[in-house]
GROMACS .gro file of C-alpha atoms in nm:
model
  212
    1MET     CA    1  12.714  21.953  12.468
    2LEU     CA    2  12.574  21.620  12.590
    3THR     CA    3  12.702  21.393  12.868
    4ALA     CA    4  12.558  21.041  12.867
    5ILE     CA    5  12.549  20.836  13.188
    6VAL     CA    6  12.516  20.476  13.073
    7ASP     CA    7  12.235  20.280  13.240
    8TYR     CA    8  12.280  19.904  13.225
    9ASP     CA    9  12.084  19.817  13.541
   10SER     CA   10  12.399  19.821  13.755
   11GLY     CA   11  12.265  20.027  14.044
   12ASN     CA   12  12.072  20.336  14.143
   13LEU     CA   13  12.194  20.622  13.923
   14HIS     CA   14  11.982  20.895  14.081
   15SER     CA   15  12.257  21.053  14.296
   16ALA     CA   16  12.514  21.035  14.016
   17HIS     CA   17  12.271  21.192  13.771
   18LYS     CA   18  12.189  21.478  14.010
   19ALA     CA   19  12.557  21.546  14.087
   20PHE     CA   20  12.654  21.557  13.717
   21GLU     CA   21  12.348  21.772  13.637
   22ARG     CA   22  12.437  22.017  13.913
   23MET     CA   23  12.795  22.056  13.797
   24ALA     CA   24  12.702  22.073  13.428
   25HIS     CA   25  12.471  22.363  13.515
   26GLU     CA   26  12.739  22.538  13.722
   27MET     CA   27  13.009  22.490  13.458
   28GLY     CA   28  12.791  22.563  13.156
   29ALA     CA   29  12.866  22.214  13.028
   30GLY     CA   30  12.537  22.133  12.857
   31ASP     CA   31  12.291  21.854  12.926
   32VAL     CA   32  12.327  21.529  13.122
   33ILE     CA   33  12.106  21.229  13.049
   34VAL     CA   34  12.083  20.871  13.174
   35THR     CA   35  12.046  20.632  12.883
   36SER     CA   36  12.059  20.267  12.783
   37ASP     CA   37  12.024  20.351  12.413
   38PRO     CA   38  12.338  20.285  12.204
   39GLU     CA   39  12.241  20.552  11.951
   40THR     CA   40  12.224  20.814  12.224
   41VAL     CA   41  12.565  20.705  12.355
   42LEU     CA   42  12.705  20.749  12.004
   43LYS     CA   43  12.578  21.109  11.997
   44ALA     CA   44  12.731  21.199  12.334
   45ASP     CA   45  13.019  21.442  12.374
   46ARG     CA   46  13.118  21.277  12.705
   47VAL     CA   47  13.038  20.937  12.850
   48VAL     CA   48  13.014  20.819  13.211
   49LEU     CA   49  13.002  20.447  13.300
   50PRO     CA   50  12.898  20.388  13.662
   51GLY     CA   51  12.840  20.055  13.834
   52ASP     CA   52  12.786  19.880  14.166
   53GLY     CA   53  12.816  19.515  14.264
   54ALA     CA   54  13.031  19.225  14.150
   55PHE     CA   55  13.250  19.243  13.839
   56PRO     CA   56  13.099  18.937  13.660
   57ALA     CA   57  12.740  19.047  13.722
   58CYS     CA   58  12.806  19.399  13.599
   59HIS     CA   59  12.992  19.265  13.296
   60LYS     CA   60  12.695  19.041  13.209
   61ALA     CA   61  12.445  19.323  13.260
   62LEU     CA   62  12.649  19.552  13.038
   63PHE     CA   63  12.675  19.303  12.754
   64ASP     CA   64  12.309  19.200  12.790
   65HIS     CA   65  12.226  19.555  12.680
   66LYS     CA   66  12.285  19.485  12.312
   67GLY     CA   67  12.499  19.737  12.133
   68ILE     CA   68  12.610  19.932  12.440
   69PHE     CA   69  12.969  19.806  12.445
   70GLU     CA   70  13.001  19.857  12.069
   71ALA     CA   71  12.876  20.214  12.109
   72LEU     CA   72  13.124  20.273  12.392
   73GLN     CA   73  13.409  20.131  12.185
   74GLU     CA   74  13.319  20.357  11.894
   75VAL     CA   75  13.265  20.682  12.082
   76VAL     CA   76  13.545  20.642  12.338
   77ILE     CA   77  13.823  20.458  12.154
   78HIS     CA   78  13.765  20.554  11.791
   79ARG     CA   79  13.619  20.904  11.836
   80ALA     CA   80  13.825  20.978  12.152
   81ARG     CA   81  13.543  21.142  12.346
   82PRO     CA   82  13.613  21.201  12.718
   83PHE     CA   83  13.516  20.901  12.932
   84MET     CA   84  13.482  20.848  13.307
   85GLY     CA   85  13.430  20.509  13.473
   86ILE     CA   86  13.303  20.503  13.832
   87CYS     CA   87  13.357  20.214  14.077
   88ILE     CA   88  13.287  19.893  13.876
   89GLY     CA   89  13.269  20.116  13.568
   90MET     CA   90  13.634  20.202  13.635
   91GLN     CA   91  13.724  19.838  13.695
   92MET     CA   92  13.571  19.744  13.358
   93LEU     CA   93  13.858  19.931  13.192
   94SER     CA   94  14.094  19.652  13.305
   95THR     CA   95  14.215  19.352  13.110
   96ARG     CA   96  14.030  19.113  13.341
   97GLY     CA   97  13.863  19.082  13.678
   98LEU     CA   98  13.922  18.799  13.925
   99GLU     CA   99  13.610  18.837  14.139
  100TYR     CA  100  13.450  18.492  14.183
  101GLU     CA  101  13.567  18.389  13.836
  102GLU     CA  102  13.797  18.527  13.569
  103THR     CA  103  13.601  18.774  13.359
  104MET     CA  104  13.740  18.976  13.072
  105GLY     CA  105  13.723  19.353  13.091
  106PHE     CA  106  13.747  19.612  12.814
  107ASP     CA  107  14.130  19.595  12.815
  108TRP     CA  108  14.149  19.972  12.766
  109ILE     CA  109  14.396  20.003  13.055
  110LYS     CA  110  14.622  19.702  13.113
  111GLY     CA  111  14.590  19.533  13.451
  112GLU     CA  112  14.358  19.318  13.656
  113VAL     CA  113  14.104  19.356  13.935
  114ARG     CA  114  14.206  19.156  14.244
  115LYS     CA  115  14.067  19.106  14.594
  116ILE     CA  116  14.192  19.356  14.853
  117ILE     CA  117  14.417  19.176  15.105
  118PRO     CA  118  14.530  19.432  15.366
  119SER     CA  119  14.872  19.384  15.526
  120ASP     CA  120  14.702  19.464  15.859
  121PRO     CA  121  14.451  19.183  15.934
  122THR     CA  122  14.248  19.415  16.158
  123LEU     CA  123  14.147  19.622  15.855
  124ARG     CA  124  13.812  19.519  15.716
  125VAL     CA  125  13.712  19.428  15.364
  126PRO     CA  126  13.500  19.567  15.204
  127HIS     CA  127  13.706  19.884  15.214
  128MET     CA  128  13.428  20.123  15.308
  129GLY     CA  129  13.441  20.487  15.407
  130TRP     CA  130  13.644  20.804  15.363
  131ASN     CA  131  14.006  20.783  15.251
  132ALA     CA  132  14.261  21.042  15.147
  133LEU     CA  133  14.382  21.071  14.789
  134ASP     CA  134  14.754  21.050  14.713
  135ILE     CA  135  14.787  21.223  14.375
  136GLU     CA  136  15.070  21.049  14.186
  137HIS     CA  137  15.052  21.224  13.848
  138ASP     CA  138  14.926  21.568  13.750
  139HIS     CA  139  14.604  21.561  13.551
  140PRO     CA  140  14.333  21.817  13.464
  141LEU     CA  141  14.089  21.606  13.666
  142PHE     CA  142  14.271  21.721  13.981
  143SER     CA  143  14.251  22.095  13.914
  144GLY     CA  144  14.178  22.258  14.249
  145VAL     CA  145  14.204  21.925  14.433
  146THR     CA  146  14.496  21.901  14.674
  147ALA     CA  147  14.657  21.580  14.795
  148GLY     CA  148  14.500  21.448  15.111
  149LYS     CA  149  14.142  21.532  15.015
  150HIS     CA  150  13.903  21.255  15.114
  151CYS     CA  151  13.667  21.057  14.892
  152TYR     CA  152  13.409  20.788  14.968
  153PHE     CA  153  13.501  20.427  14.882
  154VAL     CA  154  13.295  20.105  14.891
  155HIS     CA  155  13.469  19.804  14.736
  156SER     CA  156  13.629  19.465  14.803
  157TYR     CA  157  13.840  19.442  14.484
  158HIS     CA  158  14.090  19.688  14.342
  159PHE     CA  159  14.246  19.763  14.004
  160VAL     CA  160  14.615  19.666  13.988
  161VAL     CA  161  14.747  19.849  13.681
  162GLU     CA  162  15.045  19.724  13.481
  163ASP     CA  163  15.182  20.070  13.403
  164SER     CA  164  15.219  20.290  13.713
  165ALA     CA  165  15.201  20.597  13.488
  166GLU     CA  166  14.834  20.509  13.437
  167ARG     CA  167  14.764  20.507  13.813
  168LEU     CA  168  14.692  20.877  13.861
  169ALA     CA  169  14.607  20.858  14.232
  170SER     CA  170  14.601  20.600  14.508
  171THR     CA  171  14.486  20.560  14.866
  172GLU     CA  172  14.591  20.336  15.155
  173HIS     CA  173  14.405  20.042  15.307
  174GLY     CA  174  14.671  19.806  15.439
  175GLY     CA  175  14.864  19.873  15.119
  176LYS     CA  176  14.836  20.090  14.811
  177ILE     CA  177  14.492  20.091  14.649
  178THR     CA  178  14.435  20.244  14.307
  179ALA     CA  179  14.197  20.538  14.339
  180VAL     CA  180  14.216  20.696  13.991
  181VAL     CA  181  14.337  20.559  13.658
  182GLY     CA  182  14.375  20.738  13.329
  183ARG     CA  183  14.535  20.772  12.989
  184ASP     CA  184  14.454  20.977  12.681
  185ASN     CA  185  14.077  21.053  12.694
  186LEU     CA  186  14.005  20.793  12.965
  187VAL     CA  187  13.974  20.836  13.341
  188GLY     CA  188  13.832  20.606  13.604
  189VAL     CA  189  13.770  20.655  13.975
  190GLN     CA  190  13.731  20.375  14.229
  191PHE     CA  191  13.541  20.594  14.476
  192HIS     CA  192  13.198  20.749  14.428
  193PRO     CA  193  13.244  21.118  14.336
  194GLU     CA  194  12.871  21.184  14.372
  195LYS     CA  195  12.901  21.080  14.740
  196SER     CA  196  13.234  21.257  14.803
  197GLN     CA  197  13.094  21.602  14.881
  198GLU     CA  198  13.294  21.907  14.768
  199THR     CA  199  13.593  21.708  14.639
  200GLY     CA  200  13.373  21.477  14.434
  201LEU     CA  201  13.180  21.766  14.283
  202ARG     CA  202  13.506  21.939  14.191
  203LEU     CA  203  13.626  21.623  14.013
  204ILE     CA  204  13.296  21.595  13.827
  205GLY     CA  205  13.316  21.959  13.721
  206ASN     CA  206  13.674  21.912  13.603
  207PHE     CA  207  13.571  21.610  13.396
  208LEU     CA  208  13.283  21.802  13.236
  209THR     CA  209  13.521  22.076  13.116
  210TRP     CA  210  13.819  21.853  13.034
  211GLN     CA  211  13.943  21.875  12.676
  212PRO     CA  212  14.187  21.584  12.627
   0.00000   0.00000   0.00000
């Protein structure tokens, strides 16, 4: 069993790698590697796409790594291997992002990434810190995770999904903010599970044993 964390120069992957390695060891879920090699991605049993920064810059970095998107499309969409997007990696699942300029996403989950505009002007953007999860739809990812558990968020834009059935969990920051999306073999989390202590580790462990 191999989990590939895709490296496309979108941020420091050390903490994510260590968190996934720890939980893979605890769950008996095989090996975890960080890779920018499309052939390795194609061999993976599970794929994780992290990311930090602005949507257009991450999109460019991803597509500058020749063959990575094609490998993701093959292994995730055609072979239906379990996939998790984290932060910008989750936002890339959208139809398009509107950060600085309109940028096309993967269009795997319909919707767009828009700037957070809180209804309360005293609330700051970026949305940064610990927020409670409101679980909207049951999913194996949430096994052992109760509503109200806190996760760590850092973002200025949020994923507005077209189909509310694909918004698995949300949080509040002057309005509803998508926290988790998913359908079929895809899940994406806006927060950083590797920085979300016990709850984040539980979610990672659930992903590593998920059989969609």
